Short mmCIF file of C-alpha atoms and ligand atoms in Angstrom, two decimals:
data_model
loop_
_atom_site.label_atom_id
_atom_site.label_comp_id
_atom_site.label_asym_id
_atom_site.label_seq_id
_atom_site.Cartn_x
_atom_site.Cartn_y
_atom_site.Cartn_z
CA MET A 1 -15.43 2.37 -10.43
CA ARG A 2 -17.68 2.28 -7.40
CA LEU A 3 -20.36 4.82 -6.55
CA ILE A 4 -21.51 4.80 -2.95
CA ILE A 5 -24.63 6.83 -2.22
CA ARG A 6 -25.38 8.00 1.28
CA GLU A 7 -28.31 10.04 2.58
CA ASP A 8 -26.54 13.31 3.38
CA TYR A 9 -23.23 15.07 4.01
CA ASP A 10 -22.87 13.60 7.52
CA GLU A 11 -23.34 10.03 6.32
CA VAL A 12 -20.89 10.62 3.49
CA SER A 13 -18.32 12.00 5.95
CA GLU A 14 -18.83 9.05 8.28
CA PHE A 15 -18.33 6.55 5.47
CA VAL A 16 -15.24 8.24 4.07
CA ALA A 17 -13.56 8.74 7.47
CA ASN A 18 -14.16 5.10 8.34
CA TYR A 19 -12.89 4.02 4.93
CA ILE A 20 -9.64 5.97 5.33
CA LYS A 21 -9.16 4.64 8.86
CA GLU A 22 -9.61 1.07 7.63
CA ARG A 23 -7.25 1.54 4.69
CA ILE A 24 -4.54 2.90 6.98
CA ARG A 25 -5.10 0.16 9.54
CA GLN A 26 -4.99 -2.64 6.95
CA PHE A 27 -1.84 -1.18 5.40
CA GLU A 28 -0.03 -1.47 8.76
CA PRO A 29 2.26 1.47 8.01
CA THR A 30 5.72 1.78 9.53
CA SER A 31 8.26 4.60 9.34
CA GLU A 32 10.08 2.67 6.57
CA ARG A 33 6.84 1.94 4.75
CA PRO A 34 4.45 4.82 5.50
CA PHE A 35 0.90 5.19 4.21
CA VAL A 36 0.93 8.01 1.66
CA LEU A 37 -2.30 9.99 1.60
CA GLY A 38 -3.32 12.74 -0.84
CA LEU A 39 -5.62 15.36 0.67
CA PRO A 40 -7.95 18.14 -0.48
CA THR A 41 -9.22 21.35 1.08
CA GLY A 42 -12.68 22.88 0.70
CA SER A 43 -15.93 22.28 2.56
CA SER A 44 -16.32 18.70 1.25
CA PRO A 45 -13.63 17.08 3.47
CA ILE A 46 -14.30 19.09 6.66
CA GLY A 47 -16.72 16.46 8.07
CA VAL A 48 -14.20 13.73 7.26
CA TYR A 49 -11.35 15.60 8.96
CA LYS A 50 -13.52 16.15 12.05
CA ARG A 51 -14.13 12.41 12.28
CA LEU A 52 -10.48 11.50 11.62
CA VAL A 53 -9.53 13.78 14.51
CA SER A 54 -12.03 12.00 16.79
CA LEU A 55 -10.74 8.60 15.70
CA CYS A 56 -7.21 9.71 16.58
CA LYS A 57 -8.27 11.12 19.92
CA SER A 58 -10.00 7.86 20.81
CA GLY A 59 -6.89 5.88 19.85
CA LYS A 60 -8.51 4.10 16.88
CA LEU A 61 -6.26 5.77 14.30
CA SER A 62 -2.75 7.14 14.19
CA PHE A 63 -1.03 9.41 11.69
CA GLN A 64 2.37 8.53 13.12
CA ASN A 65 3.38 6.70 9.94
CA VAL A 66 1.26 8.63 7.48
CA VAL A 67 2.79 10.96 4.89
CA THR A 68 0.46 13.51 3.29
CA PHE A 69 0.48 15.54 0.10
CA ASN A 70 -2.04 18.30 -0.40
CA MET A 71 -3.59 18.93 -3.77
CA ASP A 72 -3.11 22.63 -4.16
CA GLU A 73 -2.33 26.05 -2.73
CA TYR A 74 -2.98 29.65 -3.76
CA VAL A 75 -0.13 31.64 -5.22
CA GLY A 76 0.94 34.73 -3.32
CA LEU A 77 -1.26 34.31 -0.25
CA PRO A 78 0.88 34.43 2.91
CA ARG A 79 1.23 30.96 4.45
CA ASP A 80 -0.39 32.16 7.70
CA HIS A 81 -3.32 33.86 5.92
CA PRO A 82 -6.52 32.33 7.36
CA GLU A 83 -7.62 31.25 3.87
CA SER A 84 -4.34 29.70 2.77
CA TYR A 85 -4.57 25.95 2.36
CA HIS A 86 -1.69 25.65 4.86
CA SER A 87 -3.83 27.32 7.50
CA PHE A 88 -6.86 25.25 6.50
CA MET A 89 -5.05 21.93 6.83
CA TRP A 90 -3.43 22.71 10.16
CA GLU A 91 -6.65 24.11 11.59
CA HIS A 92 -8.91 21.26 10.44
CA LEU A 93 -6.61 18.26 10.70
CA PHE A 94 -2.87 18.32 11.30
CA MET A 95 -2.90 20.32 14.53
CA HIS A 96 -5.19 17.73 16.15
CA VAL A 97 -3.55 14.47 15.11
CA ASP A 98 -0.20 12.82 15.77
CA ILE A 99 1.28 13.50 12.33
CA LYS A 100 4.97 14.40 12.13
CA PRO A 101 5.26 17.91 10.65
CA GLU A 102 8.03 16.71 8.32
CA ASN A 103 5.56 14.22 6.83
CA VAL A 104 3.20 16.99 5.72
CA HIS A 105 3.67 18.28 2.17
CA ILE A 106 1.83 21.38 1.01
CA LEU A 107 2.90 23.32 -2.07
CA ASP A 108 4.49 26.67 -1.30
CA GLY A 109 2.62 29.35 -3.23
CA ASN A 110 5.31 31.87 -2.26
CA ALA A 111 8.29 29.88 -3.49
CA PRO A 112 10.79 32.04 -5.43
CA ASP A 113 10.60 29.62 -8.37
CA LEU A 114 7.08 28.24 -8.70
CA ASP A 115 7.89 25.84 -11.54
CA GLU A 116 10.72 24.40 -9.51
CA GLU A 117 8.41 24.05 -6.50
CA CYS A 118 5.98 22.01 -8.63
CA LYS A 119 8.76 19.79 -9.94
CA LYS A 120 10.03 19.21 -6.42
CA PHE A 121 6.55 18.15 -5.31
CA GLU A 122 6.31 15.47 -8.02
CA THR A 123 9.82 14.27 -7.19
CA GLU A 124 8.95 14.00 -3.52
CA ILE A 125 5.80 11.98 -4.27
CA ALA A 126 7.88 9.59 -6.38
CA ARG A 127 10.56 9.39 -3.68
CA VAL A 128 8.10 8.06 -1.09
CA GLY A 129 6.81 5.47 -3.56
CA GLY A 130 3.69 7.22 -4.89
CA ILE A 131 0.36 8.01 -3.29
CA GLU A 132 -1.63 5.11 -1.87
CA LEU A 133 -4.98 6.87 -1.56
CA PHE A 134 -5.88 10.29 -2.97
CA LEU A 135 -8.91 11.90 -1.37
CA SER A 136 -10.54 14.64 -3.45
CA GLY A 137 -13.52 16.94 -3.67
CA ILE A 138 -14.73 18.60 -6.87
CA GLY A 139 -15.85 22.05 -7.92
CA PRO A 140 -19.38 22.48 -9.36
CA ASP A 141 -17.78 22.51 -12.83
CA GLY A 142 -16.30 19.08 -12.17
CA HIS A 143 -12.71 20.21 -11.52
CA ILE A 144 -10.40 18.23 -9.26
CA ALA A 145 -7.77 20.14 -7.30
CA PHE A 146 -7.46 23.28 -9.47
CA ASN A 147 -7.63 21.41 -12.77
CA GLU A 148 -10.20 23.65 -14.33
CA PRO A 149 -12.25 22.66 -17.42
CA GLY A 150 -9.96 22.14 -20.38
CA SER A 151 -6.99 21.03 -18.26
CA SER A 152 -5.02 18.24 -19.81
CA LEU A 153 -5.94 14.88 -18.39
CA THR A 154 -2.21 14.06 -18.47
CA SER A 155 -1.29 17.21 -16.51
CA ARG A 156 1.21 17.19 -13.64
CA THR A 157 1.81 19.61 -10.78
CA ARG A 158 1.99 23.16 -12.15
CA VAL A 159 0.90 26.79 -11.91
CA LYS A 160 -2.72 27.35 -12.99
CA THR A 161 -4.87 30.38 -13.67
CA LEU A 162 -8.20 29.97 -11.90
CA ALA A 163 -11.46 29.96 -13.88
CA TYR A 164 -13.74 32.89 -13.16
CA GLU A 165 -16.41 30.49 -11.85
CA THR A 166 -13.94 29.11 -9.31
CA ILE A 167 -12.89 32.62 -8.26
CA ILE A 168 -16.56 33.48 -7.68
CA ALA A 169 -17.19 30.19 -5.84
CA ASN A 170 -14.15 30.76 -3.59
CA SER A 171 -14.96 34.42 -2.90
CA ARG A 172 -17.21 33.13 -0.06
CA PHE A 173 -13.95 32.61 1.88
CA PHE A 174 -12.72 36.16 1.10
CA ASP A 175 -15.60 38.29 2.46
CA GLY A 176 -17.50 37.70 -0.78
CA ASP A 177 -14.97 39.97 -2.52
CA VAL A 178 -13.86 38.57 -5.87
CA ALA A 179 -10.94 41.02 -5.96
CA LYS A 180 -9.42 39.42 -2.83
CA VAL A 181 -9.36 35.89 -4.29
CA PRO A 182 -5.94 34.92 -5.66
CA LYS A 183 -6.10 34.34 -9.41
CA LEU A 184 -3.28 31.80 -9.58
CA ALA A 185 -2.71 28.54 -7.79
CA LEU A 186 -0.28 25.67 -7.67
CA THR A 187 -2.04 22.39 -8.22
CA VAL A 188 -1.31 18.74 -8.71
CA GLY A 189 -2.27 17.62 -12.21
CA VAL A 190 -5.06 15.27 -13.19
CA ALA A 191 -2.42 12.62 -13.88
CA THR A 192 -0.81 13.23 -10.47
CA VAL A 193 -4.13 12.33 -8.83
CA MET A 194 -4.83 9.43 -11.18
CA ASP A 195 -1.36 7.97 -10.54
CA ALA A 196 -2.44 7.24 -6.96
CA ARG A 197 -3.16 3.59 -6.35
CA GLU A 198 -6.66 4.52 -5.26
CA VAL A 199 -8.77 7.66 -5.77
CA LEU A 200 -11.72 8.57 -3.54
CA VAL A 201 -13.86 11.56 -4.54
CA ILE A 202 -16.47 13.19 -2.29
CA ILE A 203 -19.38 14.79 -4.15
CA THR A 204 -22.20 16.32 -2.13
CA GLY A 205 -24.96 18.82 -2.77
CA ALA A 206 -27.40 19.55 -5.59
CA HIS A 207 -25.01 22.16 -7.02
CA LYS A 208 -22.65 19.31 -7.98
CA ALA A 209 -25.35 17.07 -9.49
CA ILE A 210 -24.55 18.00 -13.10
CA ALA A 211 -20.84 17.36 -12.55
CA LEU A 212 -21.61 13.92 -11.07
CA ALA A 213 -23.85 13.03 -14.00
CA LYS A 214 -21.18 14.16 -16.50
CA CYS A 215 -18.58 12.16 -14.62
CA ILE A 216 -20.58 8.95 -14.44
CA GLU A 217 -22.94 8.86 -17.38
CA GLU A 218 -20.83 10.51 -20.07
CA GLY A 219 -17.37 9.89 -21.46
CA VAL A 220 -13.96 10.93 -20.20
CA ASN A 221 -13.77 14.63 -21.03
CA HIS A 222 -11.27 17.36 -20.20
CA MET A 223 -14.17 19.80 -19.65
CA TRP A 224 -15.12 17.76 -16.54
CA THR A 225 -11.71 16.77 -15.29
CA VAL A 226 -13.08 14.48 -12.55
CA SER A 227 -14.33 12.19 -15.36
CA ALA A 228 -10.73 10.95 -15.68
CA ILE A 229 -11.61 8.67 -12.76
CA GLN A 230 -13.36 6.40 -15.28
CA MET A 231 -9.90 5.33 -16.43
CA HIS A 232 -8.69 4.58 -12.91
CA PRO A 233 -8.49 0.91 -11.87
CA LYS A 234 -9.59 1.72 -8.32
CA GLY A 235 -11.86 4.75 -8.31
CA LEU A 236 -14.49 5.37 -5.68
CA ILE A 237 -17.02 8.22 -5.57
CA VAL A 238 -18.99 8.78 -2.39
CA CYS A 239 -21.94 11.11 -2.86
CA ASP A 240 -25.12 12.15 -1.11
CA GLU A 241 -28.69 11.84 -2.43
CA ASP A 242 -28.76 15.51 -3.47
CA ALA A 243 -25.79 15.03 -5.77
CA THR A 244 -27.64 12.24 -7.62
CA LEU A 245 -30.44 14.56 -8.80
CA GLU A 246 -29.22 14.68 -12.41
CA LEU A 247 -28.47 10.96 -12.68
CA HIS A 248 -30.87 8.59 -14.39
CA VAL A 249 -32.98 6.64 -11.90
CA LYS A 250 -31.59 3.55 -13.62
CA THR A 251 -28.00 4.62 -12.82
CA VAL A 252 -28.79 5.25 -9.17
CA LYS A 253 -30.58 1.92 -8.85
CA TYR A 254 -27.73 0.14 -10.60
CA PHE A 255 -25.03 1.41 -8.24
CA LYS A 256 -27.26 0.86 -5.19
CA SER A 257 -27.86 -2.72 -6.27
CA ILE A 258 -24.12 -3.32 -6.63
CA GLU A 259 -23.59 -2.03 -3.12
CA HIS A 260 -26.44 -4.18 -1.87
CA VAL A 261 -24.87 -7.35 -3.32
CA HIS A 262 -21.46 -6.31 -2.00
CA GLN A 263 -22.96 -5.76 1.45
CA SER A 264 -24.77 -9.10 1.43
CA LEU A 265 -21.45 -10.80 0.69
CA ILE A 266 -19.20 -9.16 3.22
CA GLY A 267 -21.55 -7.75 5.86
CA SER A 268 -22.32 -4.11 6.60
CA GLU A 269 -19.51 -3.81 9.16
CA ASN A 270 -16.99 -4.47 6.40
CA LEU A 271 -18.59 -2.20 3.81
CA SER A 272 -15.79 0.29 3.84
CA LEU A 273 -13.34 -2.31 2.65
CA GLN A 274 -12.32 -2.32 -0.96
CA GLY A 275 -9.70 -4.94 -0.71
CA GLY A 276 -8.49 -7.37 -3.31
CA VAL A 277 -10.39 -10.54 -4.01
CA LYS A 278 -8.12 -12.46 -1.64
CA GLN A 279 -8.99 -10.17 1.22
CA LEU A 280 -12.69 -10.37 0.37
CA LYS A 281 -12.49 -14.15 0.25
CA ASN A 282 -11.05 -14.21 3.74
CA ILE A 283 -13.84 -12.05 5.07
CA ILE A 284 -16.51 -14.09 3.33
CA SER A 285 -15.14 -17.46 4.34
CA SER A 286 -14.77 -16.32 7.93
CA THR A 287 -18.41 -15.21 7.97
CA ASN A 288 -20.57 -17.55 5.95
CA ASN A 289 -18.52 -19.39 3.36
CA ARG A 290 -20.54 -17.90 0.53
CA PRO A 291 -18.75 -17.59 -2.82
CA THR A 292 -17.09 -14.33 -3.77
CA THR A 293 -17.64 -12.23 -6.90
CA PRO A 294 -15.00 -10.10 -8.54
CA MET A 295 -14.80 -6.48 -7.45
CA GLU A 296 -16.35 -3.98 -9.85
C1 GLP B 1 -11.40 24.40 -4.68
C2 GLP B 1 -10.31 23.37 -4.44
C3 GLP B 1 -10.77 21.98 -4.81
C4 GLP B 1 -12.10 21.67 -4.14
C5 GLP B 1 -13.12 22.68 -4.60
C6 GLP B 1 -14.50 22.43 -4.05
O1 GLP B 1 -11.52 24.75 -6.01
N1 GLP B 1 -9.14 23.68 -5.18
O2 GLP B 1 -9.79 21.04 -4.43
O3 GLP B 1 -12.50 20.36 -4.45
O4 GLP B 1 -12.68 23.96 -4.19
O5 GLP B 1 -14.64 22.92 -2.78
P1 GLP B 1 -15.85 22.54 -1.85
O6 GLP B 1 -15.54 21.22 -1.29
O7 GLP B 1 -15.85 23.63 -0.83
O8 GLP B 1 -17.09 22.53 -2.67
#
């Protein structure tokens, strides 16, 4: 797993947006072989979405051959409600990029049969060949999507009851009124996220520092569902300095030193790449012929 530490939210957003752009570009997606991207909502990805929109507007990125799957959606909230995740995604990203509407997949929290809706979602992910890159945020209690503490780490897309802490945290979007926050959601499972070929988690702010420490310095634990990323062959966490407050100084220095070595090998302009060794070798030999080291 890699941990990339940036100064603040803006630098994190810049890194992640550039990373996604590069991954899509290198993949060279076509309509027969699209790039399949998993996406979150929440405040964490807003800066990334803003930058992805700019990259599209300046012609550096296209969503023409990108298929998306969103992580979750509230149950019972009308699709056009300003706080539905449908509204969020269209407002912050889809409306401003060249994505084909039929390539957007967001769970329908008003489906007549919610279990069936969840099954269909998993089937659709499998049909397009699985998710290439799953972008995620976390809640302060370390949940990914709506996989609250205690969720099975082998869970799949399903209906979930929200934890009271999450309801309180999300009441900021519902006039601070806990009663207005839906109590149920549809969410991808921990295993749905971890099945992606790559997982990228954004963690910013001091209020998420304990969750980051639990995720990185302790074992895989269903009480901090993001910790499942430890088992992923290609996991990447991008955090800001504030989120590192509960980490040991030794841990922070360790991950910074790894990034430093990585940067000295491939050059800062290529830092967002997390390619295979072959791809790294190409970059290195085309720059300075220095030997490569295996990826962490
Ligand atoms: C909700 C979403 C999560 C998101 C979390 C954190 O619970 N279901 O997917 O990661 O909020 O949101 P924020 O990024 O606003 O802190």
